[in-house]
mmCIF file of C-alpha atoms in Angstrom:
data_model
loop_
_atom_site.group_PDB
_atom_site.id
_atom_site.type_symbol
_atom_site.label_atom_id
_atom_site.label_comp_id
_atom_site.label_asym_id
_atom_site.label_seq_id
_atom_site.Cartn_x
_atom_site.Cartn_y
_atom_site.Cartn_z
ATOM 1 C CA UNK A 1 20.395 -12.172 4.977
ATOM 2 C CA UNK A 2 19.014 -8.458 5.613
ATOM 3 C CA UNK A 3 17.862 -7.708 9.360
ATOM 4 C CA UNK A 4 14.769 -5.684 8.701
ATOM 5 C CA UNK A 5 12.677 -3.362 10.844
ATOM 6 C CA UNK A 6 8.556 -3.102 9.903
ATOM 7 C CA UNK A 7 5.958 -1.051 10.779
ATOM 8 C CA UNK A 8 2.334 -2.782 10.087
ATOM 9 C CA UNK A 9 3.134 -5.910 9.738
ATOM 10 C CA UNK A 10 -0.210 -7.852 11.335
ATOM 11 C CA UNK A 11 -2.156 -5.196 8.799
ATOM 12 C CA UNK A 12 -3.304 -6.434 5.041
ATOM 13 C CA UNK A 13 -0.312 -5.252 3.002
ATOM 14 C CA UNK A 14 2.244 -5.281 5.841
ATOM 15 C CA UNK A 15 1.778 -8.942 6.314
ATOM 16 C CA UNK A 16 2.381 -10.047 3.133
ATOM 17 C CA UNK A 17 5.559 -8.475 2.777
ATOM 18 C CA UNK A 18 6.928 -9.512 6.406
ATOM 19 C CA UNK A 19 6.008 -13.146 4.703
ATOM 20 C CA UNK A 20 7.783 -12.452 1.537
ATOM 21 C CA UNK A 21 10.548 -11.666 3.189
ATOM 22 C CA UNK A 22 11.158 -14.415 5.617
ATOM 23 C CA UNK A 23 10.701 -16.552 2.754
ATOM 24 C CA UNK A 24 13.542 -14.585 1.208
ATOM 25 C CA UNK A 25 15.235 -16.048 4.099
ATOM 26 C CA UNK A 26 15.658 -12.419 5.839
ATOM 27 C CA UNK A 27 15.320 -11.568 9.643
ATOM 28 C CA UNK A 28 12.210 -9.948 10.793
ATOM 29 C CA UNK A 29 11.505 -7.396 13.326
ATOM 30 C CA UNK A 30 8.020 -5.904 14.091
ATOM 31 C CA UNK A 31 6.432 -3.059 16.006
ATOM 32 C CA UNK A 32 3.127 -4.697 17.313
ATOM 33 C CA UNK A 33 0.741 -2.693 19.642
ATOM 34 C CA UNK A 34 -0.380 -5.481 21.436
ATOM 35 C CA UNK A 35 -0.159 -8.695 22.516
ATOM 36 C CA UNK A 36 -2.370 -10.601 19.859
ATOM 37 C CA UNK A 37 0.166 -8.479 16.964
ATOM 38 C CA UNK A 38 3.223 -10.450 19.152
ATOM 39 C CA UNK A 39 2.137 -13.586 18.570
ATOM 40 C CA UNK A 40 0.664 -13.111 14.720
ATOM 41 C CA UNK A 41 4.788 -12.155 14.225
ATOM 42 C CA UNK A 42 5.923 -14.623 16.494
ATOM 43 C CA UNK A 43 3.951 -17.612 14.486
ATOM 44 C CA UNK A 44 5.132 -16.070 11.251
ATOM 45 C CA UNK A 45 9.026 -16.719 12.397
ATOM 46 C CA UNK A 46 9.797 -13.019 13.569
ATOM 47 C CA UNK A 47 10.325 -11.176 16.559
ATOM 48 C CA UNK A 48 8.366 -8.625 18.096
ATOM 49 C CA UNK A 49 8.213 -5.500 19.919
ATOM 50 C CA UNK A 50 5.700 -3.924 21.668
ATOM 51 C CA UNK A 51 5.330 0.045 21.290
ATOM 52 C CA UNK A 52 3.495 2.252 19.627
ATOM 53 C CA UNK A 53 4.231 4.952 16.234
ATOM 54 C CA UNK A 54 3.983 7.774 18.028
ATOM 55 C CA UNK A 55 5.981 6.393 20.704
ATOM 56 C CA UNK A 56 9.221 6.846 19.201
ATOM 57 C CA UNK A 57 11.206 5.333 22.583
ATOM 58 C CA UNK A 58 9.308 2.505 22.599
ATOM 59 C CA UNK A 59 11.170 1.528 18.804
ATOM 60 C CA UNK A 60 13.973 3.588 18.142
ATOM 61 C CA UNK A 61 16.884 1.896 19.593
ATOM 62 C CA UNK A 62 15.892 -1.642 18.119
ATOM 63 C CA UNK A 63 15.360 0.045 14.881
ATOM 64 C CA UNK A 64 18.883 1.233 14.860
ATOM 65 C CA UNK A 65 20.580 -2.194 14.873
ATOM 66 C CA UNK A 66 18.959 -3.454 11.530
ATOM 67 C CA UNK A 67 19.877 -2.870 7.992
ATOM 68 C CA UNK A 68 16.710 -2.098 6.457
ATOM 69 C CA UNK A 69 13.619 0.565 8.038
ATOM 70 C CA UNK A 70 10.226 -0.822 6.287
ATOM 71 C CA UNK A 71 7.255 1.517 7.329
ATOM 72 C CA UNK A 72 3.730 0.226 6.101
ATOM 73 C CA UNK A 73 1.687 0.499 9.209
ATOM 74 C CA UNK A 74 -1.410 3.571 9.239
ATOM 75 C CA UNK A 75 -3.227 5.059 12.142
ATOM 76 C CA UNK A 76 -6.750 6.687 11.834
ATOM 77 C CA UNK A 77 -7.923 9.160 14.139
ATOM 78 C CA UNK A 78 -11.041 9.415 15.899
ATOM 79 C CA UNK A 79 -12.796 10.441 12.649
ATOM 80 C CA UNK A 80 -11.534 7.656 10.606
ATOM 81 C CA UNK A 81 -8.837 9.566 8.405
ATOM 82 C CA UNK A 82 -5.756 8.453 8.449
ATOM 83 C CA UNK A 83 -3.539 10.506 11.524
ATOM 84 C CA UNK A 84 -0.839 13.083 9.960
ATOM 85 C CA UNK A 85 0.959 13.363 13.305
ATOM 86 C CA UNK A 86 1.428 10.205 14.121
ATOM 87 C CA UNK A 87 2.972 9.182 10.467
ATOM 88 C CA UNK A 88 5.018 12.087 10.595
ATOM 89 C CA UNK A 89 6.405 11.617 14.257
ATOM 90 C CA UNK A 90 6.842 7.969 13.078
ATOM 91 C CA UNK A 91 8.635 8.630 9.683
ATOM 92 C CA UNK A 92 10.814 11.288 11.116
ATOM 93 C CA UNK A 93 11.690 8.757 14.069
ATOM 94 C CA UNK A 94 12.822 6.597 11.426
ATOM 95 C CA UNK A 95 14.738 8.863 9.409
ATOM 96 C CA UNK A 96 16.572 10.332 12.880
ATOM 97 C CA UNK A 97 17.451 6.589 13.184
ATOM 98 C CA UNK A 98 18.792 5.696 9.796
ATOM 99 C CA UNK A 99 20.590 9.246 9.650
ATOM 100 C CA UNK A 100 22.455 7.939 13.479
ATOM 101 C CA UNK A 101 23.074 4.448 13.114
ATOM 102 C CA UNK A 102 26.062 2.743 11.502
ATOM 103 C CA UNK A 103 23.960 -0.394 10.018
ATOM 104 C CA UNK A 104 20.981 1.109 8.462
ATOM 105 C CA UNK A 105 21.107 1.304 5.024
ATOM 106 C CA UNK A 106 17.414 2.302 3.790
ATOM 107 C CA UNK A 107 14.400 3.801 5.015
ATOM 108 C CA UNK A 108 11.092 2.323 2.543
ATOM 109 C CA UNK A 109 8.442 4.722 3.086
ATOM 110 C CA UNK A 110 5.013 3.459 1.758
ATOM 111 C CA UNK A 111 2.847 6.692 0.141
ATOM 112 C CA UNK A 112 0.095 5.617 -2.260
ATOM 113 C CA UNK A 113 -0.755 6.596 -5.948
ATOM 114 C CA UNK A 114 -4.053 7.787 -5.206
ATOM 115 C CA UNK A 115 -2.382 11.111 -3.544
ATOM 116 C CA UNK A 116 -1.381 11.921 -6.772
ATOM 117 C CA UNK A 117 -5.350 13.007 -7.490
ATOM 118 C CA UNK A 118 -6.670 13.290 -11.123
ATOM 119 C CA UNK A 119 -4.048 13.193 -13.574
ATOM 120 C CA UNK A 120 -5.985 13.332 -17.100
ATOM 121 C CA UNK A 121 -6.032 10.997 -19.581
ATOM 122 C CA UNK A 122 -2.681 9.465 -20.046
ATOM 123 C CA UNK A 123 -1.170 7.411 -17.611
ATOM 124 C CA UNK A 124 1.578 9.035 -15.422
ATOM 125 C CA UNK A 125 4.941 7.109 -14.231
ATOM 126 C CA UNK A 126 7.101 7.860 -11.359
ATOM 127 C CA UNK A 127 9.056 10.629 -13.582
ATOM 128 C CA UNK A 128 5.964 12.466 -13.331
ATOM 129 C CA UNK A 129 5.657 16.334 -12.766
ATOM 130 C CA UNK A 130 3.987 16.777 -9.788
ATOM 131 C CA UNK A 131 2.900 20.580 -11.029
ATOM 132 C CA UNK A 132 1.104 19.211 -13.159
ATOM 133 C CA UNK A 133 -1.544 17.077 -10.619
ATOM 134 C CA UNK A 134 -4.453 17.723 -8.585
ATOM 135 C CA UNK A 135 -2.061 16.644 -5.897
ATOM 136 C CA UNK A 136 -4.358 16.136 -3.019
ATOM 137 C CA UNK A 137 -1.858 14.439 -0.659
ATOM 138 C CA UNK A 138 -0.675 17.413 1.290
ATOM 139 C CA UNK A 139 0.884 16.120 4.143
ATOM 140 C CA UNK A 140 1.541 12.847 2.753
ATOM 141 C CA UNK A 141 3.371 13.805 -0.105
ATOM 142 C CA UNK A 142 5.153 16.270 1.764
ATOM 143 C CA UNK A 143 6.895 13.145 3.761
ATOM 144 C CA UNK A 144 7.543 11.606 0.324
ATOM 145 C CA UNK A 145 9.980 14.666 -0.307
ATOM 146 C CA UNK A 146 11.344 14.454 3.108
ATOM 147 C CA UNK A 147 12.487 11.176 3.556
ATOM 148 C CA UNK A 148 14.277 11.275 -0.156
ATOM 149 C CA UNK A 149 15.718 15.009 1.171
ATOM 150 C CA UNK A 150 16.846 13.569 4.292
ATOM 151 C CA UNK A 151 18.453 10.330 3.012
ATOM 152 C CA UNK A 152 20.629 12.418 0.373
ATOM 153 C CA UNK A 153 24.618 12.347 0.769
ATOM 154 C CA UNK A 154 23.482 10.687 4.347
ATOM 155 C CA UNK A 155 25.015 7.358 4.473
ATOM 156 C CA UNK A 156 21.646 5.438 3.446
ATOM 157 C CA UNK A 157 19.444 5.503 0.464
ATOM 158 C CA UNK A 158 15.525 6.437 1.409
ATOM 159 C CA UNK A 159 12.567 4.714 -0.966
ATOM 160 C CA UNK A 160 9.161 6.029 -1.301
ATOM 161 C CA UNK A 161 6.407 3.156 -2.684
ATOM 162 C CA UNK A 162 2.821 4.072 -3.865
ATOM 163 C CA UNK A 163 0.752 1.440 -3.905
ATOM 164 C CA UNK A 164 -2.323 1.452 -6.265
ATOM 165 C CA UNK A 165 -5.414 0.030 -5.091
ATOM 166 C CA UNK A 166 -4.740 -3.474 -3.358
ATOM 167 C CA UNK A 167 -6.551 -6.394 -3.732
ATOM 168 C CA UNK A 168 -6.352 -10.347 -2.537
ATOM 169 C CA UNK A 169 -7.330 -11.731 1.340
ATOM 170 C CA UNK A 170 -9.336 -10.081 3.105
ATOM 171 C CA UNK A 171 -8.307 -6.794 3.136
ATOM 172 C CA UNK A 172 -9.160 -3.910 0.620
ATOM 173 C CA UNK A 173 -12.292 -3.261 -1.525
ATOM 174 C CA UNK A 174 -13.272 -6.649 -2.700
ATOM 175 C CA UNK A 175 -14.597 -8.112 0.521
ATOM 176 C CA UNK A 176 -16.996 -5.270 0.253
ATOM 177 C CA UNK A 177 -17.850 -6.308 -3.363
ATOM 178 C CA UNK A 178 -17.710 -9.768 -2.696
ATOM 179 C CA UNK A 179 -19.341 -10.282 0.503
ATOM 180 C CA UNK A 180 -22.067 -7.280 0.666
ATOM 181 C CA UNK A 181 -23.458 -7.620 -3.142
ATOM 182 C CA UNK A 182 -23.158 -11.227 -3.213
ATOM 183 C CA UNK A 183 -26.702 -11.913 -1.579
ATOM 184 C CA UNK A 184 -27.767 -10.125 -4.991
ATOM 185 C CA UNK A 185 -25.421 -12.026 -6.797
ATOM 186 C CA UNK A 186 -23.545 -8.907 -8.439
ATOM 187 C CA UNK A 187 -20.989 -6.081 -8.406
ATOM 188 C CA UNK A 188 -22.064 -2.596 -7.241
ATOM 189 C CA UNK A 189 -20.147 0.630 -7.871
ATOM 190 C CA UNK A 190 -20.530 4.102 -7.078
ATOM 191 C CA UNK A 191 -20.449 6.465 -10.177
ATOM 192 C CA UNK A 192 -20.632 6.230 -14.310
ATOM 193 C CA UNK A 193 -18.016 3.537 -14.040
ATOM 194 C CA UNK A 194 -15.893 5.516 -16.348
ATOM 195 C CA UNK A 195 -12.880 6.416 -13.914
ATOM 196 C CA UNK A 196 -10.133 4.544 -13.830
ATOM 197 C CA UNK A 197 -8.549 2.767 -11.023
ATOM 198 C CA UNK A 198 -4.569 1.934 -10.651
ATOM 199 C CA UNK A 199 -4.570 -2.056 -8.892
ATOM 200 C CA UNK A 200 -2.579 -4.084 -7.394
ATOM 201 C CA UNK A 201 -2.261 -7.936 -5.979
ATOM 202 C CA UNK A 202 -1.265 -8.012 -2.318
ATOM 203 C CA UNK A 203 1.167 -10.258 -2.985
ATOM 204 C CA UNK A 204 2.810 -9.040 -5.823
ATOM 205 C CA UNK A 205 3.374 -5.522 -3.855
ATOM 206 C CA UNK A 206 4.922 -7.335 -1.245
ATOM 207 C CA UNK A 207 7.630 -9.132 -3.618
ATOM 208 C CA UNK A 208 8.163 -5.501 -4.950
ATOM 209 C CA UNK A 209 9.194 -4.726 -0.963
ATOM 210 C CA UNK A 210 11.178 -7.412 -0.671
ATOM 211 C CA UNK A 211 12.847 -7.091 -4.247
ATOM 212 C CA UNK A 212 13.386 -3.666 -3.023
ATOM 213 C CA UNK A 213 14.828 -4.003 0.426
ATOM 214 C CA UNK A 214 17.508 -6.237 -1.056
ATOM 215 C CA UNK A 215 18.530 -4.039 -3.963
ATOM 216 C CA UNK A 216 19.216 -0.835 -1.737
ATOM 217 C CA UNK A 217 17.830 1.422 -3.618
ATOM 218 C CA UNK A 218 16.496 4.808 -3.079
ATOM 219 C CA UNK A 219 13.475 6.874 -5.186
ATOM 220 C CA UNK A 220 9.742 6.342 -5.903
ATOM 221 C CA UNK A 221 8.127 3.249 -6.834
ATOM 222 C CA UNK A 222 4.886 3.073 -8.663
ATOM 223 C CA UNK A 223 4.033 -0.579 -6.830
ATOM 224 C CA UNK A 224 1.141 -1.383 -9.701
ATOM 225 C CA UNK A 225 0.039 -3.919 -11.971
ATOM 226 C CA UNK A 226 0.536 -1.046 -15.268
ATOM 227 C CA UNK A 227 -2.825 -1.907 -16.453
ATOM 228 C CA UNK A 228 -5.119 1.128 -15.688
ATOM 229 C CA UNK A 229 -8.949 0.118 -15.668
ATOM 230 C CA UNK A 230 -12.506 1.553 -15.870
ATOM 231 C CA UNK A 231 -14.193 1.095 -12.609
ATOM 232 C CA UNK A 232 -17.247 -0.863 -14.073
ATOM 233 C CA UNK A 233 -14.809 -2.818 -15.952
ATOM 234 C CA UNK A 234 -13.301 -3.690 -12.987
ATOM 235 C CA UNK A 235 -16.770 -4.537 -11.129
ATOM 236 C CA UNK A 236 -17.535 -7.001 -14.276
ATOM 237 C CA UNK A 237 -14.538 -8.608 -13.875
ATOM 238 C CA UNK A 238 -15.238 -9.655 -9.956
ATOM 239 C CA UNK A 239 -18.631 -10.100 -11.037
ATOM 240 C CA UNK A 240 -17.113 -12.892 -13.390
ATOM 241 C CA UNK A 241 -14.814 -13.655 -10.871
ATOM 242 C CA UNK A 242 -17.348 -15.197 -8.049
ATOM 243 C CA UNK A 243 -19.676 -16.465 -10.810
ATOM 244 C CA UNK A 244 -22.194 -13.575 -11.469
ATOM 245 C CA UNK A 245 -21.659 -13.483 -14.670
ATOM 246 C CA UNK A 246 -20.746 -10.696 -15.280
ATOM 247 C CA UNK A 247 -23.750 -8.282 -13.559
ATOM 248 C CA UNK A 248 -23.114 -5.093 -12.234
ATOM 249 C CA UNK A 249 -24.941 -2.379 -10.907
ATOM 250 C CA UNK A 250 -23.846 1.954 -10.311
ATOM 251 C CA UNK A 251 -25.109 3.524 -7.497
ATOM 252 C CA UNK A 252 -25.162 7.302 -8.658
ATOM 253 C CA UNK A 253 -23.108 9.106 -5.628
ATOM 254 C CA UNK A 254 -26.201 11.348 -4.813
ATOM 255 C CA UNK A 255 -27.796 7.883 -3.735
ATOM 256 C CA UNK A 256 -25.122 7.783 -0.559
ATOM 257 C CA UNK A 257 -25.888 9.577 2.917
ATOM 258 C CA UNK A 258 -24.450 13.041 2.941
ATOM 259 C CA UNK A 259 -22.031 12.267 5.413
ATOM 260 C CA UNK A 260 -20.165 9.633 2.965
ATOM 261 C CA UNK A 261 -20.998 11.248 -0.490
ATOM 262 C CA UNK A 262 -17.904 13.071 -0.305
ATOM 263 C CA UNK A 263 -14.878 10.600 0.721
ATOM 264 C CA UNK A 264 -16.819 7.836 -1.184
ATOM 265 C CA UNK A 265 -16.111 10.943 -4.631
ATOM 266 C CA UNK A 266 -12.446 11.392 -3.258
ATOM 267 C CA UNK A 267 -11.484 7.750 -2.389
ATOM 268 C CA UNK A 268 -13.444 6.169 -5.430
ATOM 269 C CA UNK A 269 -14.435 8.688 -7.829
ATOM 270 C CA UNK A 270 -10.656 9.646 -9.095
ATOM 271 C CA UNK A 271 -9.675 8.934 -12.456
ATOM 272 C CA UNK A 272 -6.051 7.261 -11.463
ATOM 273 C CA UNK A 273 -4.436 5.820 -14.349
ATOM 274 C CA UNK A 274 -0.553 4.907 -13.444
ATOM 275 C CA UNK A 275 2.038 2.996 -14.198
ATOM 276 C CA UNK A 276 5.794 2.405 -13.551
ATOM 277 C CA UNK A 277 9.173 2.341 -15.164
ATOM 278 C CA UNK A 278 11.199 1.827 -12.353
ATOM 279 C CA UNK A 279 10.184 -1.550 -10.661
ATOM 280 C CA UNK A 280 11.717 -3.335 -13.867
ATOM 281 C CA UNK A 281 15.164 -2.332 -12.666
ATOM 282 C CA UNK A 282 14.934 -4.570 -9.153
ATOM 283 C CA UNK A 283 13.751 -7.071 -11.316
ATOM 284 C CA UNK A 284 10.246 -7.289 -10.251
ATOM 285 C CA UNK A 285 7.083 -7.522 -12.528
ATOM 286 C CA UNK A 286 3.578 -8.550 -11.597
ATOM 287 C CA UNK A 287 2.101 -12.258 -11.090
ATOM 288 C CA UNK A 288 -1.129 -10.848 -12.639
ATOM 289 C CA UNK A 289 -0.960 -7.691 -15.185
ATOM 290 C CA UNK A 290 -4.315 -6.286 -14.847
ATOM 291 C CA UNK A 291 -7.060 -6.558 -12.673
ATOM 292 C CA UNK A 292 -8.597 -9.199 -15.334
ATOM 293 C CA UNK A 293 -5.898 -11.737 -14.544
ATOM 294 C CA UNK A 294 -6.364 -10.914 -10.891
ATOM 295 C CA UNK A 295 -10.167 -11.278 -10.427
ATOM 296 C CA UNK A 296 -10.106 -15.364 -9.914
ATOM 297 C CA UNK A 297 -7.238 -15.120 -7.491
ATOM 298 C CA UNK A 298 -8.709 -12.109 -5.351
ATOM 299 C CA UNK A 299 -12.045 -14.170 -5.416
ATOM 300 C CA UNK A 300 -10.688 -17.364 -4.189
ATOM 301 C CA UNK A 301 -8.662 -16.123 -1.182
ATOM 302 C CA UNK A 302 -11.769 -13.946 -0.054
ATOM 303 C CA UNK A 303 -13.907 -17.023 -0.256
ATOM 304 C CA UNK A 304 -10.820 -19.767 1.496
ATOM 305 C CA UNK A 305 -10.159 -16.992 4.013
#
């Protein structure tokens, strides 16, 4: 049994793998902000503690007394993008606690593949040269090198994992898709369609978490399905999905207030195609391959939820 610290655990992917790994049988530990996050970790068999990620005192010295550091949780500043000081004061909390404590083993940072930007038309894998992307990560992927520089020759092994696009619950694009377009009974999409987007099922990223945490190991993990698709193929395949048959429609970008045009181009607009050769070695592989697997599952827990 591994004692394991999370960030994010209440939030979409962060539950998922605090349940994956108590059913692993593995001892939980959260960070909650407030009282309704104690009680979401509480009912799911774990133990919580109030505090904060840029609070480093209210977390650091329970941290240290566990074997494995899992950070999924984000903050978003006032303007709704994600908050570079507070994942950097929280990562480097956790890597000053790994670096000082006698149990901790591993430090699982979670990154995402989209930072990697545009990478052309074949699909990239975690040996990729990162020269040769649009990069547009910055910051992000700046903490990427820094938790793999830090954990080197320093008594514990640190893991980055980029997540493709997630889907399943409630979280994530679909209930947008599902919920929003289903008075017109199909799939919208911003664009031509013709982009591809690297996916995910929520639940399968979480057993790649847990299969991680309990091998140990250290380096970046592509945590994706491998199958790459075309946006509008993946619309038509949720469209199918919730009984729609199939309809779809694109709503060019221009169409979208000036205010959103552009993160709508940057968050949805990429042409992302990757994959992974690592995650066979924990002995991990996907419930559902692609996206076209995926759709019936990701429809039926929006609609149960």
């Amino acid at each position: 049994m591994l004692r394991i610290f999370m960030t994010g655990a209440t939030g979409h992917v962060g539950r998922a793998v605090a349940e994956a790994l108590r059913d692993a049988g593995h001892s939980l530990t959260a960070l909650v902000r407030t009282p309704q996050g104690a009680n979401e970790i509480t009912a799911l068999g774990g133990t919580p503690i109030l505090g904060t990620l840029g609070d480093p005192g209210t977390f650091a010295a329970t941290a240290a007394g566990h074997d494995a550091l899992i950070h999924t949780a984000f903050e978003y500043d006032a303007s709704g993008a994600e908050s570079r000081s507070t994942d950097q004061i929280a990562t480097r909390a956790l890597l000053d606690v790994a670096s000082r404590s006698s149990t901790v083993a591993q430090v699982i940072y979670t990154s995402s593949a989209y930072l990697l930007g545009d990478l052309g038309e074949a699909p990239v894998d975690e040996d990729i040269d990162m020269a040769m992307t649009s990069a547009a990560g910055g910051w992000r992927l700046d903490l990427e090198k820094e938790v793999l520089a830090r954990s080197a020759g320093a008594g514990f092994s640190g893991a980055v994992v980029r997540p493709g696009l997630v889907y399943g619950g409630r979280g994530g694009t679909m209930p947008q898709w599902f919920g929003d377009a289903g008075r017109d009974r199909l799939v919208q999409y911003y664009g031509a369609g013709t982009n591809r987007w690297t996916l995910i099922y929520r639940r399968d990223l979480a057993a790649l978490y847990w299969r991680l945490a309990e091998s140990g190991m250290g380096g970046t993990f592509h945590g994706v399905d491998g199958t790459p698709m075309p946006v509008r193929a993946v619309a038509e395949a949720a469209s199918r999905a919730a009984g729609w048959e199939g309809r779809t429609r694109s709503i060019p970008f221009e169409e979208l207030p000036i205010a959103e045009r552009e993160h709508a181009r940057r968050a949805l607009g990429r042409d992302v195609a990757v994959t992974s050769s690592r995650t066979s070695t924990l002995g991990w592989k996907p419930t559902y391959p692609s996206f076209q697997e995926g759709a019936a599952q990701a429809y039926r827990e929006w609609s149960e939820a």
